[in-house]
Tab-separated table of C-alpha atoms in Angstrom:
chain	number	residue	atom	x	y	z
A	887	SER	CA	0.027	-0.014	-0.027
A	888	LEU	CA	1.213	3.489	-0.719
A	889	GLY	CA	0.739	6.244	1.893
A	890	LEU	CA	0.688	9.891	0.542
A	891	GLY	CA	0.889	12.921	2.768
A	892	ALA	CA	2.289	13.909	6.087
A	893	ALA	CA	2.219	10.972	8.703
A	894	ALA	CA	1.238	8.514	5.944
A	895	LEU	CA	2.412	4.977	5.999
A	896	SER	CA	3.467	2.758	3.049
A	897	TYR	CA	3.973	-1.015	2.966
A	898	ASP	CA	5.558	-3.044	0.309
A	899	GLY	CA	3.405	-6.142	1.152
A	900	ASN	CA	6.542	-8.014	2.185
A	901	ARG	CA	8.516	-6.655	5.100
A	902	VAL	CA	9.300	-2.871	4.492
A	903	ARG	CA	7.344	-0.079	6.058
A	904	ARG	CA	8.003	3.606	5.293
A	905	TYR	CA	6.742	6.471	7.411
A	906	ASN	CA	6.409	10.023	6.210
A	907	PRO	CA	7.092	12.650	8.767
A	908	SER	CA	4.106	13.780	10.725
A	909	ASP	CA	5.309	17.368	10.968
A	910	MET	CA	3.576	19.128	8.107
A	911	VAL	CA	6.256	21.860	7.762
A	912	GLN	CA	9.026	19.288	7.454
A	913	TYR	CA	6.988	17.262	4.874
A	914	VAL	CA	6.290	20.382	2.730
A	915	GLU	CA	9.899	21.557	3.031
A	916	ALA	CA	11.047	18.182	1.725
A	917	ILE	CA	8.603	18.389	-1.212
A	918	ASN	CA	9.756	21.901	-1.958
A	919	ARG	CA	13.379	20.768	-1.951
A	920	GLY	CA	12.376	17.973	-4.346
A	921	THR	CA	13.632	15.387	-1.877
A	922	VAL	CA	12.062	12.317	-0.248
A	923	CYS	CA	11.566	12.350	3.415
A	924	PHE	CA	10.650	9.067	5.135
A	925	HIS	CA	11.751	6.736	7.815
A	926	GLU	CA	12.042	3.010	6.749
A	927	GLU	CA	11.995	-0.109	8.934
A	928	GLN	CA	12.232	-3.746	8.165
A	929	GLU	CA	9.663	-5.971	9.878
A	930	SER	CA	10.488	-9.352	11.497
A	931	LEU	CA	8.501	-12.438	10.453
A	932	GLU	CA	6.587	-12.284	13.697
A	933	GLU	CA	5.656	-8.598	13.013
A	934	CYS	CA	4.554	-9.526	9.455
A	935	ILE	CA	2.302	-12.348	10.784
A	936	ASN	CA	0.709	-10.172	13.519
A	937	ASP	CA	0.163	-7.411	11.077
A	938	HIS	CA	-1.560	-9.761	8.693
A	939	ILE	CA	-3.761	-11.109	11.416
A	940	MET	CA	-4.716	-7.689	12.697
A	941	VAL	CA	-5.458	-6.150	9.295
A	942	ARG	CA	-7.340	-9.249	7.930
A	943	LEU	CA	-9.502	-9.786	11.011
A	944	ARG	CA	-10.536	-6.019	10.989
A	945	THR	CA	-12.209	-6.453	7.547
A	946	SER	CA	-15.403	-8.026	6.496
A	947	GLN	CA	-13.337	-10.283	4.161
A	948	GLY	CA	-11.752	-11.961	7.021
A	949	LEU	CA	-8.415	-13.931	7.108
A	950	ASP	CA	-8.124	-16.639	4.420
A	951	THR	CA	-6.420	-19.558	6.178
A	952	GLU	CA	-5.024	-20.995	2.782
A	953	GLN	CA	-3.435	-17.779	1.882
A	954	PHE	CA	-2.073	-17.512	5.440
A	955	LYS	CA	-0.585	-21.041	5.133
A	956	GLN	CA	0.992	-20.222	1.696
A	957	ARG	CA	2.620	-17.022	2.941
A	958	PHE	CA	3.703	-18.060	6.530
A	959	GLY	CA	3.722	-21.917	6.456
A	960	VAL	CA	1.720	-24.781	8.090
A	961	SER	CA	3.296	-24.186	11.454
A	962	ALA	CA	2.192	-20.648	11.649
A	963	LEU	CA	-1.313	-21.689	10.547
A	964	ASN	CA	-1.539	-24.363	13.246
A	965	CYS	CA	-0.418	-21.918	15.937
A	966	LEU	CA	-3.152	-19.500	14.666
A	967	LEU	CA	-5.912	-22.124	14.625
A	968	THR	CA	-4.924	-23.356	18.037
A	969	ALA	CA	-5.023	-19.758	19.430
A	970	ALA	CA	-8.401	-19.185	17.714
A	971	LYS	CA	-9.962	-22.291	19.087
A	972	GLN	CA	-11.233	-20.784	22.342
A	973	HIS	CA	-12.816	-17.905	20.450
A	974	LEU	CA	-14.441	-20.201	17.839
A	975	GLU	CA	-15.893	-22.366	20.521
A	976	ARG	CA	-17.313	-19.267	22.368
A	977	GLY	CA	-18.835	-17.947	19.075
A	978	LEU	CA	-16.684	-14.848	19.000
A	979	MET	CA	-15.242	-15.977	15.715
A	980	ASP	CA	-16.172	-18.373	12.885
A	981	ASN	CA	-14.369	-20.311	10.278
A	982	LYS	CA	-16.436	-20.714	7.243
A	983	ASN	CA	-14.864	-22.206	4.068
A	984	GLY	CA	-11.373	-21.520	5.503
A	985	ILE	CA	-12.131	-17.850	6.221
A	986	LEU	CA	-11.608	-16.718	9.808
A	987	ARG	CA	-13.846	-13.799	11.017
A	988	ILE	CA	-14.789	-12.116	14.141
A	989	THR	CA	-18.578	-12.534	14.649
A	990	PRO	CA	-20.969	-9.867	15.584
A	991	GLN	CA	-20.836	-11.210	19.027
A	992	GLY	CA	-17.024	-10.705	19.086
A	993	VAL	CA	-16.824	-7.312	17.650
A	994	MET	CA	-16.693	-5.408	20.866
A	995	LEU	CA	-13.891	-7.781	21.999
A	996	SER	CA	-11.983	-7.711	18.684
A	997	ASP	CA	-8.754	-6.090	20.023
A	998	ALA	CA	-8.517	-8.758	22.730
A	999	ILE	CA	-9.307	-11.524	20.350
A	1000	ILE	CA	-6.718	-10.361	17.736
A	1001	SER	CA	-4.100	-9.876	20.493
A	1002	ASP	CA	-4.754	-13.437	21.634
A	1003	LEU	CA	-3.875	-14.633	18.174
A	1004	PHE	CA	-0.524	-12.795	17.827
A	1005	VAL	CA	2.724	-14.651	17.865
A	1006	SER	CA	5.569	-13.589	20.151
């Protein structure tokens, strides 16, 4: 994803994040100089997994477990499904056709649910 403007965030879809400065004056001065002004960081595998979990479970599309397995491996998927089990059993999440979603009953607890699924 490409972030445009002050304080915007860009992500290459792999492991690199770029942050534009939040200070509007600094951002505009960089543009006027014709320079690029951003900070860049490389994510660890754990950060990538956690970001994927957080972003996908905050959408109506949910988290596709097959895509997750292809991107992060069988072991990561097994850990995710093990952590999700308690929430699935309580009806706070569902897993239909390999798509994990937070249910309407779980929406108010979504931050806690998602943090339970993070790897450390």
